[in-house]
Amino acid sequence: MPKQVPEPQAPAPERAIIWRTTVRNPHGLHVRPAAAIVTEMRDFDAQVLLSNATTGRGPEPADRLSRITALQLGQGHILEARFTGPDAAAARDALADLAARHFGEDLDARPVRPAHISPVVDAGSADQLNGSIAADRLTVVGRIARRTTRPSTEGYRPGPPKAELARFTAAVAQVKDFFDALVDSGVGIPGIIEAQTVMLTDRELQHGVVSRITQGFSAVDAVDEHLTGLARSFDGFADAYLRERGQDMRSLRRMLLLALMGRPLLDSAPSEPRIWLMDELDAATASRVDPRVCLGIITVSGGSSGHGVLTARARGIPVLAGYPSAESLGDGVLVAFDPVTRQLWVDPDDDVVAGLGGINEERFQESEQAHARAQEPAVTTTGIRIRVGANVSSLADAERGAEEGAEGSGIVRSEILFSAATTAPTADEQAEVYTRIGQALNGPITLRTWDPADDKPLPFLPHDPVTNPALGERGIRVMRRAPEVFREQLRAILLTASRTPVRLMLPMVTTVDEVVWARGLVDELRAEIDAPHVPIGMMVEVPGAAIRAADFAGVVDFVSIGTNDLTQYTQAADRGNPAVCDLARQDSPAILDLVAWTCKALPGIPVAVCGDLASDPTATARLIGFGVSELSVRPPIVAEIKQAVRVS
């Protein structure tokens, strides 16, 4: 009997590693963070596919920058990554680490102004003042110098495809060398020029141009056609910030065309100080412009979040972005503009110029006073001491807050600190991070317990998607379903309390019994580990909790009003939705009434505000008038808010 030969078995399918995180970057995964992903993933022997789990876009390969940006991953969207291959686990860990660092972005980057730039931006009085105010906030007066943003290709003589390919390769190398020199010079915002370098060498961009050249197009026509098409694809994005990334493509198009035409990659500067008028401003130009001959910049198109605009402002150059009516201004016309109020004056008279000079003097003095007194207590004109702390989502936030004079932290967002953790961190691991934040601030910190939600998930606390996540399980509600995870965090907070002053704050509280339950767990754990007393407070972000604030008088040591969520729930409007964002104003009468009511209902109990309303200096006096005793604000504006307190 012949021996049976078993049929060959198909190899078992390779098991993929799936990983998710919430995008925290204010403008989502635009070009800079996407470029960081491409750079990080390129060295691993793994296939990495990325998807937008919130919108269903994808999957797209992680080595194609244009494909990643096409996912339109905005702030709060869920990035899902699928890893296969020998280095899958290592690639996952590297991406998780990159996500924990906000994909290489410093979300609170400070403007950088070279020492020689005067804060007074006026062609006739550039040396009257000098100080710490960011020059990009000052009014400017000067004559227009029109600048060309799309070079002419007239006179270009194309050769055979082989010669055109060589010209394109040489042009890419020339532009890359130019970018490398900009990076080495250290000007502008870190990451912007590096991101453009990644865009320049992106395989999809290169392939698109090369394929056109092989079809018989000249190098200039191939570059013009392909990069214009890529720019238009960005222009069609729903998100305004991502739409402006089309500007980056047009910037690459301009520079490649200049290189192909054998012209300098940077225009020559005017012979005297002028206000530059451009269609749009790219990062390369903004990085090299000389502030001594560029008083300010007006752009006809584009918004305030373009990379060129951000770079110019970081270098202390005032910008009036996206002002289409300026297109009619001729070369040499005298104009003035205010980058803060976005006002433009054509042929301003002496009274207008004098008034703008007074505005500059006032802004300069306010900034100088705020920073000179940054480390002093904030006391109102009537002698009321207001504690101003920093909103903290990272150690860098804590360090920045301390520099600006923060008196501790009014909220530490623990779920963001550990948003990349695939397993629940131990009490010791958490306590180490919390302690470092407390030590950096050298003041009391308010630790908000886990507040997972669909827009900020914790990988170690999975949950099923729901139709309306904003009204589902969040904050303390999730902790009642996962008490062991909650207990471990409470243990971490109690351990931290023995090393640095700590307060514990419960998010998304609706009823008194939620606080009573949490306090019971804290009491049990204190007895177990002999921990010091920790004040326990709650977030007031549910309208029901604000209306019934008096019910909590006997069970909380303090409250903090989170005006971001309180506004969303009260006004039934998502501030991220342009159709209803006008309704989501945090200074709307209904929100102010709830803040005032909460203060009135809790006499003798400290009331803080930690939402965006606290970071608005025009609202400071009103909040204090309601009875708010603490403000927790964005780290870069702590000094400014403290000064607003002093004049209240």
PDB file of N, CA and C in Angstrom, residues 142-214:
ATOM      1  N   GLY A 142       4.258 100.737   8.358  1.00  0.00           N
ATOM      2  CA  GLY A 142       5.305 100.741   7.342  1.00  0.00           C
ATOM      3  C   GLY A 142       4.726 100.686   5.949  1.00  0.00           C
ATOM      4  N   ARG A 143       5.602 100.681   4.957  1.00  0.00           N
ATOM      5  CA  ARG A 143       5.173 100.640   3.559  1.00  0.00           C
ATOM      6  C   ARG A 143       5.222  99.208   3.027  1.00  0.00           C
ATOM      7  N   ILE A 144       4.335  98.935   2.096  1.00  0.00           N
ATOM      8  CA  ILE A 144       4.178  97.591   1.537  1.00  0.00           C
ATOM      9  C   ILE A 144       5.330  97.243   0.596  1.00  0.00           C
ATOM     10  N   ALA A 145       5.814  96.015   0.732  1.00  0.00           N
ATOM     11  CA  ALA A 145       6.724  95.413  -0.255  1.00  0.00           C
ATOM     12  C   ALA A 145       6.064  94.131  -0.732  1.00  0.00           C
ATOM     13  N   ARG A 146       5.593  94.107  -1.960  1.00  0.00           N
ATOM     14  CA  ARG A 146       4.915  92.921  -2.490  1.00  0.00           C
ATOM     15  C   ARG A 146       5.954  91.844  -2.811  1.00  0.00           C
ATOM     16  N   ARG A 147       5.665  90.605  -2.403  1.00  0.00           N
ATOM     17  CA  ARG A 147       6.578  89.494  -2.607  1.00  0.00           C
ATOM     18  C   ARG A 147       5.891  88.424  -3.431  1.00  0.00           C
ATOM     19  N   THR A 148       6.624  87.806  -4.338  1.00  0.00           N
ATOM     20  CA  THR A 148       6.074  86.760  -5.205  1.00  0.00           C
ATOM     21  C   THR A 148       6.240  85.399  -4.544  1.00  0.00           C
ATOM     22  N   THR A 149       5.156  84.626  -4.507  1.00  0.00           N
ATOM     23  CA  THR A 149       5.233  83.307  -3.880  1.00  0.00           C
ATOM     24  C   THR A 149       5.235  82.169  -4.902  1.00  0.00           C
ATOM     25  N   ARG A 150       4.903  82.467  -6.186  1.00  0.00           N
ATOM     26  CA  ARG A 150       4.957  81.420  -7.210  1.00  0.00           C
ATOM     27  C   ARG A 150       5.878  81.889  -8.333  1.00  0.00           C
ATOM     28  N   PRO A 151       7.045  81.289  -8.430  1.00  0.00           N
ATOM     29  CA  PRO A 151       8.022  81.773  -9.412  1.00  0.00           C
ATOM     30  C   PRO A 151       7.592  81.479 -10.848  1.00  0.00           C
ATOM     31  N   SER A 152       8.039  82.329 -11.747  1.00  0.00           N
ATOM     32  CA  SER A 152       7.785  82.106 -13.174  1.00  0.00           C
ATOM     33  C   SER A 152       8.749  81.039 -13.711  1.00  0.00           C
ATOM     34  N   THR A 153       8.249  80.205 -14.597  1.00  0.00           N
ATOM     35  CA  THR A 153       9.105  79.189 -15.237  1.00  0.00           C
ATOM     36  C   THR A 153       9.336  79.516 -16.714  1.00  0.00           C
ATOM     37  N   GLU A 154       9.058  80.768 -17.075  1.00  0.00           N
ATOM     38  CA  GLU A 154       9.256  81.188 -18.461  1.00  0.00           C
ATOM     39  C   GLU A 154      10.740  81.089 -18.824  1.00  0.00           C
ATOM     40  N   GLY A 155      11.009  80.537 -19.964  1.00  0.00           N
ATOM     41  CA  GLY A 155      12.382  80.404 -20.427  1.00  0.00           C
ATOM     42  C   GLY A 155      13.017  79.061 -20.123  1.00  0.00           C
ATOM     43  N   TYR A 156      12.291  78.188 -19.413  1.00  0.00           N
ATOM     44  CA  TYR A 156      12.862  76.863 -19.110  1.00  0.00           C
ATOM     45  C   TYR A 156      12.911  76.031 -20.395  1.00  0.00           C
ATOM     46  N   ARG A 157      14.036  75.395 -20.655  1.00  0.00           N
ATOM     47  CA  ARG A 157      14.199  74.573 -21.855  1.00  0.00           C
ATOM     48  C   ARG A 157      14.325  73.108 -21.455  1.00  0.00           C
ATOM     49  N   PRO A 158      13.273  72.333 -21.675  1.00  0.00           N
ATOM     50  CA  PRO A 158      13.316  70.922 -21.261  1.00  0.00           C
ATOM     51  C   PRO A 158      14.213  70.090 -22.164  1.00  0.00           C
ATOM     52  N   GLY A 159      14.760  69.034 -21.591  1.00  0.00           N
ATOM     53  CA  GLY A 159      15.568  68.095 -22.332  1.00  0.00           C
ATOM     54  C   GLY A 159      14.870  66.752 -22.401  1.00  0.00           C
ATOM     55  N   PRO A 160      15.555  65.698 -22.820  1.00  0.00           N
ATOM     56  CA  PRO A 160      14.971  64.367 -22.850  1.00  0.00           C
ATOM     57  C   PRO A 160      14.670  63.886 -21.426  1.00  0.00           C
ATOM     58  N   PRO A 161      13.812  62.854 -21.284  1.00  0.00           N
ATOM     59  CA  PRO A 161      13.432  62.382 -19.942  1.00  0.00           C
ATOM     60  C   PRO A 161      14.612  62.098 -19.025  1.00  0.00           C
ATOM     61  N   LYS A 162      15.672  61.505 -19.556  1.00  0.00           N
ATOM     62  CA  LYS A 162      16.812  61.191 -18.702  1.00  0.00           C
ATOM     63  C   LYS A 162      17.425  62.461 -18.110  1.00  0.00           C
ATOM     64  N   ALA A 163      17.543  63.490 -18.937  1.00  0.00           N
ATOM     65  CA  ALA A 163      18.104  64.755 -18.454  1.00  0.00           C
ATOM     66  C   ALA A 163      17.166  65.422 -17.456  1.00  0.00           C
ATOM     67  N   GLU A 164      15.854  65.329 -17.713  1.00  0.00           N
ATOM     68  CA  GLU A 164      14.881  65.935 -16.800  1.00  0.00           C
ATOM     69  C   GLU A 164      14.870  65.221 -15.447  1.00  0.00           C
ATOM     70  N   LEU A 165      15.032  63.908 -15.470  1.00  0.00           N
ATOM     71  CA  LEU A 165      15.118  63.163 -14.206  1.00  0.00           C
ATOM     72  C   LEU A 165      16.343  63.600 -13.407  1.00  0.00           C
ATOM     73  N   ALA A 166      17.453  63.807 -14.097  1.00  0.00           N
ATOM     74  CA  ALA A 166      18.672  64.259 -13.419  1.00  0.00           C
ATOM     75  C   ALA A 166      18.479  65.660 -12.840  1.00  0.00           C
ATOM     76  N   ARG A 167      17.788  66.532 -13.581  1.00  0.00           N
ATOM     77  CA  ARG A 167      17.518  67.878 -13.075  1.00  0.00           C
ATOM     78  C   ARG A 167      16.640  67.821 -11.815  1.00  0.00           C
ATOM     79  N   PHE A 168      15.632  66.963 -11.860  1.00  0.00           N
ATOM     80  CA  PHE A 168      14.742  66.845 -10.698  1.00  0.00           C
ATOM     81  C   PHE A 168      15.506  66.315  -9.488  1.00  0.00           C
ATOM     82  N   THR A 169      16.331  65.301  -9.709  1.00  0.00           N
ATOM     83  CA  THR A 169      17.122  64.742  -8.601  1.00  0.00           C
ATOM     84  C   THR A 169      18.038  65.802  -8.003  1.00  0.00           C
ATOM     85  N   ALA A 170      18.660  66.605  -8.860  1.00  0.00           N
ATOM     86  CA  ALA A 170      19.550  67.658  -8.378  1.00  0.00           C
ATOM     87  C   ALA A 170      18.770  68.739  -7.626  1.00  0.00           C
ATOM     88  N   ALA A 171      17.566  69.048  -8.105  1.00  0.00           N
ATOM     89  CA  ALA A 171      16.743  70.061  -7.440  1.00  0.00           C
ATOM     90  C   ALA A 171      16.332  69.588  -6.052  1.00  0.00           C
ATOM     91  N   VAL A 172      15.956  68.312  -5.937  1.00  0.00           N
ATOM     92  CA  VAL A 172      15.596  67.752  -4.628  1.00  0.00           C
ATOM     93  C   VAL A 172      16.784  67.846  -3.675  1.00  0.00           C
ATOM     94  N   ALA A 173      17.964  67.490  -4.163  1.00  0.00           N
ATOM     95  CA  ALA A 173      19.163  67.544  -3.315  1.00  0.00           C
ATOM     96  C   ALA A 173      19.459  68.974  -2.878  1.00  0.00           C
ATOM     97  N   GLN A 174      19.272  69.945  -3.785  1.00  0.00           N
ATOM     98  CA  GLN A 174      19.545  71.340  -3.450  1.00  0.00           C
ATOM     99  C   GLN A 174      18.577  71.840  -2.375  1.00  0.00           C
ATOM    100  N   VAL A 175      17.289  71.508  -2.534  1.00  0.00           N
ATOM    101  CA  VAL A 175      16.289  71.937  -1.545  1.00  0.00           C
ATOM    102  C   VAL A 175      16.549  71.255  -0.202  1.00  0.00           C
ATOM    103  N   LYS A 176      16.917  69.974  -0.246  1.00  0.00           N
ATOM    104  CA  LYS A 176      17.204  69.267   1.000  1.00  0.00           C
ATOM    105  C   LYS A 176      18.398  69.900   1.721  1.00  0.00           C
ATOM    106  N   ASP A 177      19.442  70.250   0.978  1.00  0.00           N
ATOM    107  CA  ASP A 177      20.594  70.919   1.586  1.00  0.00           C
ATOM    108  C   ASP A 177      20.180  72.251   2.216  1.00  0.00           C
ATOM    109  N   PHE A 178      19.277  72.943   1.535  1.00  0.00           N
ATOM    110  CA  PHE A 178      18.786  74.219   2.057  1.00  0.00           C
ATOM    111  C   PHE A 178      18.048  74.004   3.381  1.00  0.00           C
ATOM    112  N   PHE A 179      17.185  72.979   3.433  1.00  0.00           N
ATOM    113  CA  PHE A 179      16.455  72.657   4.660  1.00  0.00           C
ATOM    114  C   PHE A 179      17.420  72.254   5.773  1.00  0.00           C
ATOM    115  N   ASP A 180      18.408  71.435   5.434  1.00  0.00           N
ATOM    116  CA  ASP A 180      19.377  71.001   6.448  1.00  0.00           C
ATOM    117  C   ASP A 180      20.109  72.203   7.053  1.00  0.00           C
ATOM    118  N   ALA A 181      20.417  73.184   6.215  1.00  0.00           N
ATOM    119  CA  ALA A 181      21.102  74.380   6.711  1.00  0.00           C
ATOM    120  C   ALA A 181      20.189  75.172   7.644  1.00  0.00           C
ATOM    121  N   LEU A 182      18.877  75.207   7.326  1.00  0.00           N
ATOM    122  CA  LEU A 182      17.931  75.901   8.202  1.00  0.00           C
ATOM    123  C   LEU A 182      17.845  75.212   9.559  1.00  0.00           C
ATOM    124  N   VAL A 183      17.812  73.879   9.536  1.00  0.00           N
ATOM    125  CA  VAL A 183      17.752  73.131  10.795  1.00  0.00           C
ATOM    126  C   VAL A 183      18.999  73.408  11.625  1.00  0.00           C
ATOM    127  N   ASP A 184      20.158  73.400  10.974  1.00  0.00           N
ATOM    128  CA  ASP A 184      21.417  73.640  11.689  1.00  0.00           C
ATOM    129  C   ASP A 184      21.474  75.047  12.276  1.00  0.00           C
ATOM    130  N   SER A 185      20.784  76.004  11.623  1.00  0.00           N
ATOM    131  CA  SER A 185      20.817  77.386  12.110  1.00  0.00           C
ATOM    132  C   SER A 185      20.001  77.558  13.378  1.00  0.00           C
ATOM    133  N   GLY A 186      19.047  76.628  13.624  1.00  0.00           N
ATOM    134  CA  GLY A 186      18.273  76.660  14.864  1.00  0.00           C
ATOM    135  C   GLY A 186      17.168  77.688  14.902  1.00  0.00           C
ATOM    136  N   VAL A 187      16.789  78.281  13.780  1.00  0.00           N
ATOM    137  CA  VAL A 187      15.724  79.283  13.800  1.00  0.00           C
ATOM    138  C   VAL A 187      14.369  78.608  13.665  1.00  0.00           C
ATOM    139  N   GLY A 188      13.323  79.322  14.072  1.00  0.00           N
ATOM    140  CA  GLY A 188      11.972  78.815  13.895  1.00  0.00           C
ATOM    141  C   GLY A 188      11.573  77.782  14.928  1.00  0.00           C
ATOM    142  N   ILE A 189      10.485  77.093  14.649  1.00  0.00           N
ATOM    143  CA  ILE A 189       9.935  76.098  15.557  1.00  0.00           C
ATOM    144  C   ILE A 189      10.517  74.735  15.222  1.00  0.00           C
ATOM    145  N   PRO A 190      11.071  74.031  16.212  1.00  0.00           N
ATOM    146  CA  PRO A 190      11.632  72.711  15.929  1.00  0.00           C
ATOM    147  C   PRO A 190      10.586  71.785  15.318  1.00  0.00           C
ATOM    148  N   GLY A 191      11.004  71.081  14.270  1.00  0.00           N
ATOM    149  CA  GLY A 191      10.136  70.088  13.672  1.00  0.00           C
ATOM    150  C   GLY A 191       9.497  70.512  12.368  1.00  0.00           C
ATOM    151  N   ILE A 192       9.306  71.810  12.148  1.00  0.00           N
ATOM    152  CA  ILE A 192       8.611  72.247  10.936  1.00  0.00           C
ATOM    153  C   ILE A 192       9.462  71.984   9.700  1.00  0.00           C
ATOM    154  N   ILE A 193      10.717  72.447   9.716  1.00  0.00           N
ATOM    155  CA  ILE A 193      11.571  72.244   8.542  1.00  0.00           C
ATOM    156  C   ILE A 193      11.898  70.762   8.377  1.00  0.00           C
ATOM    157  N   GLU A 194      12.109  70.063   9.513  1.00  0.00           N
ATOM    158  CA  GLU A 194      12.358  68.622   9.423  1.00  0.00           C
ATOM    159  C   GLU A 194      11.181  67.910   8.750  1.00  0.00           C
ATOM    160  N   ALA A 195       9.969  68.350   9.083  1.00  0.00           N
ATOM    161  CA  ALA A 195       8.780  67.748   8.475  1.00  0.00           C
ATOM    162  C   ALA A 195       8.746  68.014   6.976  1.00  0.00           C
ATOM    163  N   GLN A 196       9.144  69.217   6.563  1.00  0.00           N
ATOM    164  CA  GLN A 196       9.165  69.507   5.130  1.00  0.00           C
ATOM    165  C   GLN A 196      10.223  68.665   4.422  1.00  0.00           C
ATOM    166  N   THR A 197      11.316  68.356   5.118  1.00  0.00           N
ATOM    167  CA  THR A 197      12.322  67.475   4.529  1.00  0.00           C
ATOM    168  C   THR A 197      11.736  66.085   4.296  1.00  0.00           C
ATOM    169  N   VAL A 198      10.964  65.598   5.267  1.00  0.00           N
ATOM    170  CA  VAL A 198      10.313  64.294   5.091  1.00  0.00           C
ATOM    171  C   VAL A 198       9.325  64.349   3.939  1.00  0.00           C
ATOM    172  N   MET A 199       8.582  65.436   3.824  1.00  0.00           N
ATOM    173  CA  MET A 199       7.651  65.590   2.707  1.00  0.00           C
ATOM    174  C   MET A 199       8.395  65.565   1.379  1.00  0.00           C
ATOM    175  N   LEU A 200       9.527  66.267   1.329  1.00  0.00           N
ATOM    176  CA  LEU A 200      10.308  66.358   0.097  1.00  0.00           C
ATOM    177  C   LEU A 200      10.767  64.984  -0.376  1.00  0.00           C
ATOM    178  N   THR A 201      11.143  64.139   0.585  1.00  0.00           N
ATOM    179  CA  THR A 201      11.677  62.819   0.237  1.00  0.00           C
ATOM    180  C   THR A 201      10.618  61.718   0.312  1.00  0.00           C
ATOM    181  N   ASP A 202       9.363  62.109   0.495  1.00  0.00           N
ATOM    182  CA  ASP A 202       8.276  61.130   0.563  1.00  0.00           C
ATOM    183  C   ASP A 202       8.198  60.332  -0.741  1.00  0.00           C
ATOM    184  N   ARG A 203       8.088  59.009  -0.622  1.00  0.00           N
ATOM    185  CA  ARG A 203       8.115  58.152  -1.810  1.00  0.00           C
ATOM    186  C   ARG A 203       6.960  58.440  -2.769  1.00  0.00           C
ATOM    187  N   GLU A 204       5.800  58.757  -2.202  1.00  0.00           N
ATOM    188  CA  GLU A 204       4.654  59.026  -3.073  1.00  0.00           C
ATOM    189  C   GLU A 204       4.866  60.305  -3.874  1.00  0.00           C
ATOM    190  N   LEU A 205       5.420  61.340  -3.228  1.00  0.00           N
ATOM    191  CA  LEU A 205       5.696  62.580  -3.946  1.00  0.00           C
ATOM    192  C   LEU A 205       6.733  62.336  -5.038  1.00  0.00           C
ATOM    193  N   GLN A 206       7.813  61.653  -4.668  1.00  0.00           N
ATOM    194  CA  GLN A 206       8.876  61.389  -5.645  1.00  0.00           C
ATOM    195  C   GLN A 206       8.355  60.564  -6.821  1.00  0.00           C
ATOM    196  N   HIS A 207       7.575  59.527  -6.495  1.00  0.00           N
ATOM    197  CA  HIS A 207       7.069  58.654  -7.558  1.00  0.00           C
ATOM    198  C   HIS A 207       6.145  59.421  -8.499  1.00  0.00           C
ATOM    199  N   GLY A 208       5.313  60.311  -7.942  1.00  0.00           N
ATOM    200  CA  GLY A 208       4.386  61.057  -8.785  1.00  0.00           C
ATOM    201  C   GLY A 208       5.093  61.939  -9.788  1.00  0.00           C
ATOM    202  N   VAL A 209       6.162  62.613  -9.350  1.00  0.00           N
ATOM    203  CA  VAL A 209       6.910  63.485 -10.260  1.00  0.00           C
ATOM    204  C   VAL A 209       7.679  62.659 -11.286  1.00  0.00           C
ATOM    205  N   VAL A 210       8.355  61.617 -10.813  1.00  0.00           N
ATOM    206  CA  VAL A 210       9.168  60.797 -11.717  1.00  0.00           C
ATOM    207  C   VAL A 210       8.305  60.143 -12.795  1.00  0.00           C
ATOM    208  N   SER A 211       7.138  59.653 -12.426  1.00  0.00           N
ATOM    209  CA  SER A 211       6.278  58.993 -13.417  1.00  0.00           C
ATOM    210  C   SER A 211       5.834  59.975 -14.494  1.00  0.00           C
ATOM    211  N   ARG A 212       5.605  61.212 -14.130  1.00  0.00           N
ATOM    212  CA  ARG A 212       5.221  62.215 -15.129  1.00  0.00           C
ATOM    213  C   ARG A 212       6.396  62.538 -16.055  1.00  0.00           C
ATOM    214  N   ILE A 213       7.581  62.624 -15.487  1.00  0.00           N
ATOM    215  CA  ILE A 213       8.750  62.901 -16.328  1.00  0.00           C
ATOM    216  C   ILE A 213       8.969  61.769 -17.328  1.00  0.00           C
ATOM    217  N   THR A 214       8.810  60.521 -16.887  1.00  0.00           N
ATOM    218  CA  THR A 214       8.997  59.384 -17.804  1.00  0.00           C
ATOM    219  C   THR A 214       7.920  59.343 -18.880  1.00  0.00           C
TER     220      THR A 214
END
